[in-house]
mmCIF file of C-alpha atoms in Angstrom:
data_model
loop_
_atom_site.group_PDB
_atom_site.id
_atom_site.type_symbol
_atom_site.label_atom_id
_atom_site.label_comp_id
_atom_site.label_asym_id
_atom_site.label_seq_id
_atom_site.Cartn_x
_atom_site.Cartn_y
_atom_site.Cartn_z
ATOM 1 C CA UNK A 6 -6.788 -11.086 9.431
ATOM 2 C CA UNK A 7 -7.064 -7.705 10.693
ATOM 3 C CA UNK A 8 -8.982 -5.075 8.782
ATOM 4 C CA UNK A 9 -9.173 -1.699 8.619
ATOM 5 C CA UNK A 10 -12.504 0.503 7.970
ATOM 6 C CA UNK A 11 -12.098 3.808 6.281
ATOM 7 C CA UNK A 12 -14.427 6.294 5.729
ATOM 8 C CA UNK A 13 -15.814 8.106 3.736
ATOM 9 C CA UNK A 14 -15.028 5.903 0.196
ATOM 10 C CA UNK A 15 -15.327 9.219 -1.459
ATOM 11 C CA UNK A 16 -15.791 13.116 -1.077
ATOM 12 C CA UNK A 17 -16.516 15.468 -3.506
ATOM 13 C CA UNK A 18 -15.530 18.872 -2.256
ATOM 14 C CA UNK A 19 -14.922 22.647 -3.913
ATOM 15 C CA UNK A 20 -11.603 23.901 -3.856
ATOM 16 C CA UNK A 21 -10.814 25.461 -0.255
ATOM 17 C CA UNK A 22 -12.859 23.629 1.999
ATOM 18 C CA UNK A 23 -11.365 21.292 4.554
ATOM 19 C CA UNK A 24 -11.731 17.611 4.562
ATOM 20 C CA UNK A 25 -11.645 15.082 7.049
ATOM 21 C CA UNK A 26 -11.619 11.103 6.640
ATOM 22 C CA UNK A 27 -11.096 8.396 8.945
ATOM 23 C CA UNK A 28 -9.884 4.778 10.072
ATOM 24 C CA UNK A 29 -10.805 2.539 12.920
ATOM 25 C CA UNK A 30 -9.652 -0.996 13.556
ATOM 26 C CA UNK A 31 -11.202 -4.028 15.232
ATOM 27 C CA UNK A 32 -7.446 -4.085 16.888
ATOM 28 C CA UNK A 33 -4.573 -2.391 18.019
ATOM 29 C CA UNK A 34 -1.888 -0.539 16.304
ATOM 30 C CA UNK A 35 1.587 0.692 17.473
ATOM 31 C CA UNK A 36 1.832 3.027 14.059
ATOM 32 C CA UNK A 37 -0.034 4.549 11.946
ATOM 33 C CA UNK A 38 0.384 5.602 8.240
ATOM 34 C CA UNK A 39 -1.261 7.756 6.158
ATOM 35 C CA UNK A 40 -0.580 7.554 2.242
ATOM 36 C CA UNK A 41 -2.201 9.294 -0.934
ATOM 37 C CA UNK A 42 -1.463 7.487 -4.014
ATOM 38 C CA UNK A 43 -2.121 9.351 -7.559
ATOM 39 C CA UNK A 44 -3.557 7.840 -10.180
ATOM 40 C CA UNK A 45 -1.303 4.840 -11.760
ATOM 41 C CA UNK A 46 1.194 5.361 -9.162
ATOM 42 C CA UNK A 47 2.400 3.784 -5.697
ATOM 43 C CA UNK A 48 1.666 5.298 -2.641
ATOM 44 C CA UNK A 49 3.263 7.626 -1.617
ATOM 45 C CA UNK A 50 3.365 8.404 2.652
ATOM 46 C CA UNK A 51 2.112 11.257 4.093
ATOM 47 C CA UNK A 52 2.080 11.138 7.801
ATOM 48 C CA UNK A 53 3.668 8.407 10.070
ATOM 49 C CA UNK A 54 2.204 8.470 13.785
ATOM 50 C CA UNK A 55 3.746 6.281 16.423
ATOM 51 C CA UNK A 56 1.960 7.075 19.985
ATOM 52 C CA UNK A 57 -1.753 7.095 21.142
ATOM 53 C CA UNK A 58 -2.887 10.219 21.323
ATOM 54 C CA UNK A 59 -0.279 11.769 19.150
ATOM 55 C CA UNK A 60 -1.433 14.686 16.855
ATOM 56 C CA UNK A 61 0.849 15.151 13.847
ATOM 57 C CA UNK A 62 1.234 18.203 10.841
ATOM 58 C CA UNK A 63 2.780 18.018 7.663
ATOM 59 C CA UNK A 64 2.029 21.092 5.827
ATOM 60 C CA UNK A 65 -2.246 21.568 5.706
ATOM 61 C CA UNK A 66 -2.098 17.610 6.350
ATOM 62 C CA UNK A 67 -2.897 16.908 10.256
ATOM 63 C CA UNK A 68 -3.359 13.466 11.331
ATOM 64 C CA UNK A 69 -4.113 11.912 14.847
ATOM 65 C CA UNK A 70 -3.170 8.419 16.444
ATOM 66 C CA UNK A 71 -6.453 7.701 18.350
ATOM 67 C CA UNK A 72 -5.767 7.367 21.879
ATOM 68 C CA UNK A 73 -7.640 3.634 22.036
ATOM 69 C CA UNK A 74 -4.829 2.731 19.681
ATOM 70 C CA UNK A 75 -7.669 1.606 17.395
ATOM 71 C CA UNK A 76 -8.190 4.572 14.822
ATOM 72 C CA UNK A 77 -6.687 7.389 13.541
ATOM 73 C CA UNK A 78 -7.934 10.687 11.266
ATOM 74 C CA UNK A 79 -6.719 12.588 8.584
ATOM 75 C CA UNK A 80 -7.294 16.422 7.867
ATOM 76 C CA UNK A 81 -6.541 18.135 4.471
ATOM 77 C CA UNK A 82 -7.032 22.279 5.082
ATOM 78 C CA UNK A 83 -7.780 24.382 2.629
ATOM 79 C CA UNK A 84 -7.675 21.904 -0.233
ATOM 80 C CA UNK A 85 -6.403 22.501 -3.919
ATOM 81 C CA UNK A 86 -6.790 20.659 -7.096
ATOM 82 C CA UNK A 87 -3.701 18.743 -6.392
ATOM 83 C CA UNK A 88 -5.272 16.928 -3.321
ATOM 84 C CA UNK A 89 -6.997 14.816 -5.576
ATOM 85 C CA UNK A 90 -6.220 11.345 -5.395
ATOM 86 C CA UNK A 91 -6.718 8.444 -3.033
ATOM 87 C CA UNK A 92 -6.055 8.084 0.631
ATOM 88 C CA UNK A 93 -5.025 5.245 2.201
ATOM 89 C CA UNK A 94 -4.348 4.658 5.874
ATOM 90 C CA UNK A 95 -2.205 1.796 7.036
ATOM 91 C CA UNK A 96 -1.659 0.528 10.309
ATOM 92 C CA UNK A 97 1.178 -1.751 11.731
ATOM 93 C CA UNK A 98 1.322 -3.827 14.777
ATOM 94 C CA UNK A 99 5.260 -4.717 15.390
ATOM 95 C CA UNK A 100 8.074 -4.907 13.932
ATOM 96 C CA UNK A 101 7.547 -8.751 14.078
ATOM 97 C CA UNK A 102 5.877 -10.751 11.340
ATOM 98 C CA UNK A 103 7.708 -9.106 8.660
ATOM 99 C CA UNK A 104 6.027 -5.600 9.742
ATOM 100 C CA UNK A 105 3.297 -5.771 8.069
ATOM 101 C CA UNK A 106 0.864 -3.508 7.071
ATOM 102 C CA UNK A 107 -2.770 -3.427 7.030
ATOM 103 C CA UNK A 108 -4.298 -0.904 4.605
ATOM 104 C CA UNK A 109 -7.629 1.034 4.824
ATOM 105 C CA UNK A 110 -10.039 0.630 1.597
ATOM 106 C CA UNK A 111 -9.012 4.190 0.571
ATOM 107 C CA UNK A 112 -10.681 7.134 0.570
ATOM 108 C CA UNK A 113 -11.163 8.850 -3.204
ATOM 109 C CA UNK A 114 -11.307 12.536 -3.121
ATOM 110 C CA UNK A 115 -12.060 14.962 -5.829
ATOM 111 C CA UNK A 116 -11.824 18.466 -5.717
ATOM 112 C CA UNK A 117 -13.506 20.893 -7.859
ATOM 113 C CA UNK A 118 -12.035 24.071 -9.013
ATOM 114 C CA UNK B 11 18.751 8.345 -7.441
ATOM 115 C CA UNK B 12 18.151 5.105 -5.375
ATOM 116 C CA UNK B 13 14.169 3.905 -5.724
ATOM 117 C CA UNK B 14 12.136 0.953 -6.792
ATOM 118 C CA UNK B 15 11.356 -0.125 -10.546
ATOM 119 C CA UNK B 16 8.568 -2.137 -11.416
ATOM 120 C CA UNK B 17 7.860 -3.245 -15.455
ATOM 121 C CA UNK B 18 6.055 -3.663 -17.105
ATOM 122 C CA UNK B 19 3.828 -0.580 -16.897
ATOM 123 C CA UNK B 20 0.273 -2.240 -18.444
ATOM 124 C CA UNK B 21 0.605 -6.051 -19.190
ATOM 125 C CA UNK B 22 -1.896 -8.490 -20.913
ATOM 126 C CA UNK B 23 -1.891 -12.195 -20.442
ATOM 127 C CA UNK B 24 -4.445 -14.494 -22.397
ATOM 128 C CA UNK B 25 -6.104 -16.936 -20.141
ATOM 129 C CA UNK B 26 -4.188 -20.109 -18.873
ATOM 130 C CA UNK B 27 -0.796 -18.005 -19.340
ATOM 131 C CA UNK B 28 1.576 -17.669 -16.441
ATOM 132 C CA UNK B 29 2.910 -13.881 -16.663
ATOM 133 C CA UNK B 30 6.381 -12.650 -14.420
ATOM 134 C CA UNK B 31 6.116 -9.116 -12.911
ATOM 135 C CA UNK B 32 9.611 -7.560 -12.166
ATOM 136 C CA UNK B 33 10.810 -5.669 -9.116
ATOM 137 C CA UNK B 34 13.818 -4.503 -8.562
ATOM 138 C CA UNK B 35 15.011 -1.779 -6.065
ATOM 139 C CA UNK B 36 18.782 -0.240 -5.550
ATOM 140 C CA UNK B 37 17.449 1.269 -2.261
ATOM 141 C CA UNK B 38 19.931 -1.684 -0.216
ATOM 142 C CA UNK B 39 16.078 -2.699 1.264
ATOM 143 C CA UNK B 40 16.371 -6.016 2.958
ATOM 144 C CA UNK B 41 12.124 -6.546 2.561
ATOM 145 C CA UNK B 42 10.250 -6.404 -0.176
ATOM 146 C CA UNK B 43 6.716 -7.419 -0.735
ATOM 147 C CA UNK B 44 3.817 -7.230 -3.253
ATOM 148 C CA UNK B 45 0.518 -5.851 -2.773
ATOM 149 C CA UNK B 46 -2.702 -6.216 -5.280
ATOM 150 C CA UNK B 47 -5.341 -3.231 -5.439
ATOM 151 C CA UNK B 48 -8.396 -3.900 -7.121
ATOM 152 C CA UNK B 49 -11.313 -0.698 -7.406
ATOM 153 C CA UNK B 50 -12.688 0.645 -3.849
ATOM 154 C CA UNK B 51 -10.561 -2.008 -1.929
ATOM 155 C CA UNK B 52 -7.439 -1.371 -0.006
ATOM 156 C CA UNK B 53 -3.900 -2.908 -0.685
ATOM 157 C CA UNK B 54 -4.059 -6.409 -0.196
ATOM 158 C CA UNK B 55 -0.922 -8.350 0.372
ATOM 159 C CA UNK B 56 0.323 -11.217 -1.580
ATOM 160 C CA UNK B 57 3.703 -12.424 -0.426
ATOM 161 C CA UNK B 58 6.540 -10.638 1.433
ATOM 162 C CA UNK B 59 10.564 -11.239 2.092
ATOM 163 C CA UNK B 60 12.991 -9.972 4.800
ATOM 164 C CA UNK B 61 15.594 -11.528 3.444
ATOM 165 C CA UNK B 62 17.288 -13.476 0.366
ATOM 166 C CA UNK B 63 15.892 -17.114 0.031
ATOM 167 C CA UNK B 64 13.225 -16.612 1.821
ATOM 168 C CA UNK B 65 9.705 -15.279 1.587
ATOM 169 C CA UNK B 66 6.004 -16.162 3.434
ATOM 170 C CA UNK B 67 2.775 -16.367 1.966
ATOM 171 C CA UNK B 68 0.097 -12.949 2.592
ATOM 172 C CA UNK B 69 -3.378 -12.759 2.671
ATOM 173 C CA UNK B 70 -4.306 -13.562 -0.846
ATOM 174 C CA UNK B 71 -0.922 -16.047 -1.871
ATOM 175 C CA UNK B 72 -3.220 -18.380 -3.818
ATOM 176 C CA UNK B 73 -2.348 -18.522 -7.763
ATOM 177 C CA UNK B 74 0.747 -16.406 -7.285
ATOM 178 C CA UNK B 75 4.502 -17.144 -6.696
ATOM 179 C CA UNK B 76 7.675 -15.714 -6.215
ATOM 180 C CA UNK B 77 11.333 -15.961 -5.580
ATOM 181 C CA UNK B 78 14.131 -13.799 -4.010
ATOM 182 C CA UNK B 79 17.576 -14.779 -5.551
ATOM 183 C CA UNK B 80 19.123 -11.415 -5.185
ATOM 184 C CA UNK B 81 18.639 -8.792 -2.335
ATOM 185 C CA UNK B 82 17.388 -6.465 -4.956
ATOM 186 C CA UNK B 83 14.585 -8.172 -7.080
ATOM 187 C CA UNK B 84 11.558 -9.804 -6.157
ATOM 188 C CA UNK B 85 9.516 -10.865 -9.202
ATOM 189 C CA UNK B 86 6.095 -12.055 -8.848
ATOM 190 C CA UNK B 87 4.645 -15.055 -11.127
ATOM 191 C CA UNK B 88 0.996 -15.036 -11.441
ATOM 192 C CA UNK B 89 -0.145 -18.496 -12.366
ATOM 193 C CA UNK B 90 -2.426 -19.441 -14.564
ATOM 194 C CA UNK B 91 -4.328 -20.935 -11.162
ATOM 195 C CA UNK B 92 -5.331 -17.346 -9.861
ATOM 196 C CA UNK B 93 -8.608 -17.129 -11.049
ATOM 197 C CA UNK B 94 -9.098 -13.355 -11.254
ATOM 198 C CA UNK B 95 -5.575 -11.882 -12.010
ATOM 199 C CA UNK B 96 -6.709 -9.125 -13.726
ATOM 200 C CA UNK B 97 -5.389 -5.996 -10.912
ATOM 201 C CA UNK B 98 -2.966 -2.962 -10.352
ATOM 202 C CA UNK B 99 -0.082 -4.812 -8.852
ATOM 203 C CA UNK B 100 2.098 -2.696 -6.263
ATOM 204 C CA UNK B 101 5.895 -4.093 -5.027
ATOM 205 C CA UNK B 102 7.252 -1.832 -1.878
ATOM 206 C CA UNK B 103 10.557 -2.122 0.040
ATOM 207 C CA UNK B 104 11.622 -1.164 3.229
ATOM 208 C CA UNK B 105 14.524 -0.857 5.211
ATOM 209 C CA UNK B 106 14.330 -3.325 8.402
ATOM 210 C CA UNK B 107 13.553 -0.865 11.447
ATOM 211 C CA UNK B 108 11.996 1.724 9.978
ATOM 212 C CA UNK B 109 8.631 1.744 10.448
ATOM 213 C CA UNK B 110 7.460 4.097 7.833
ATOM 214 C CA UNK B 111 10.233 3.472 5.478
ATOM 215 C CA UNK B 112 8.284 1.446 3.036
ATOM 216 C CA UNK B 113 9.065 2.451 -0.400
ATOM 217 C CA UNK B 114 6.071 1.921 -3.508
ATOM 218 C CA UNK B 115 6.634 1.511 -7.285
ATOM 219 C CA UNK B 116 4.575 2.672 -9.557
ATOM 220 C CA UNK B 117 2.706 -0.288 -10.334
ATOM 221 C CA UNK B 118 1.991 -2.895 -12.948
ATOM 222 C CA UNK B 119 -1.697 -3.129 -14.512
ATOM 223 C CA UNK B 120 -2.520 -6.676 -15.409
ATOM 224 C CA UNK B 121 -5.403 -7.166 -17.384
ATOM 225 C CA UNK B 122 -6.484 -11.153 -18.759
ATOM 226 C CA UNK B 123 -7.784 -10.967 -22.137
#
């Protein structure tokens, strides 16, 4: 099946500084998801991008749809202690085959206070 | 306040035991589907329905089965032929059209003693 490589698996950053993580596919998407999931918890979504090239906010959380339709980024600014968690991006191809997603290997980040 | 259950919480099974995780959502989702997450791998998915009486096998199907009776639960057997049940187990809904509109419990941990 399709997969999806994510990167980094993990960052360890201080309290402030920005991050930035990453997803690229071996094939298209039409849409893009990003989710964090907490510890013992679902996922929960962050940012949903639908066209190439499309550059998304959501608070200090910017995301882009890759314009090759093939990979997309995350940004966290100025992170806090409550960033930590794990990031998972998710791509879809149609609404066809029961829609459904392809998930990233997450990406675990810690933040230190 | 509409939104997915999943129980238990932590489960253990002794080897050779078929075990029954429980979904049910009140979200009026026609899809459902379950996803397995094992450490620094991504959601992988097991079986997925758009629609009562009828589901179709994921990625991983092998050693699992399920049934959808009722528009609102989707319970997930894991037989006694999966050879490695022991995982976080995540059930999600979604509303047919929306592409981001997948919905996460919060999980069941399944560990084989």
């Amino acid at each position: 099946g399709q997969q999806l490589n994510q990167s980094p698996q993990s960052m360890f950053i201080q309290e402030g500084e920005d991050v930035s993580m990453n997803c690229t596919s071996s094939s298209i998407f039409n849409t893009w998801l990003w989710y964090k999931q907490d510890p013992g918890e679902g996922p929960v979504l962050l940012i949903a991008l639908y066209k190439a090239g499309e550059l998304t906010s959501n608070g200090r959380l910017t995301a882009q749809f890759g314009i090759t339709r093939k990979d997309s980024f995350l940004n966290i600014s100025a992170s806090i202690p409550s960033d930590v968690g794990i990031y998972f991006c998710a791509g879809q191809l149609s609404e066809t085959s029961g829609s459904r997603l392809t998930f990233g290997e997450g990406t675990q980040l810690t933040v230190n206070p | 306040d509409g939104g997915i259950t999943q129980s238990p919480k932590y489960l253990f099974r002794k080897e050779g035991q078929n075990v029954t995780l429980s979904c049910e959502q009140n979200l009026n989702h026609d899809a459902m589907y379950w996803y397995r997450q094992d450490p620094g791998q991504g959601l992988r998915l097991i079986y997925y329905s758009q629609i009562v009486n009828d589901f179709q096998k994921g990625d991983i199907a092998e050693g699992y089965s399920v049934s959808r009776e009722k528009k609102e639960s989707f319970p997930l057997t894991v037989t006694s032929a999966q050879k490695n049940p022991t995982a976080f187990y995540l059930c999600a809904s979604r509303k047919t059209g929306v592409a981001h509109g997948y919905t996460f419990g919060s999980g069941t941990r399944l560990t084989v003693v």
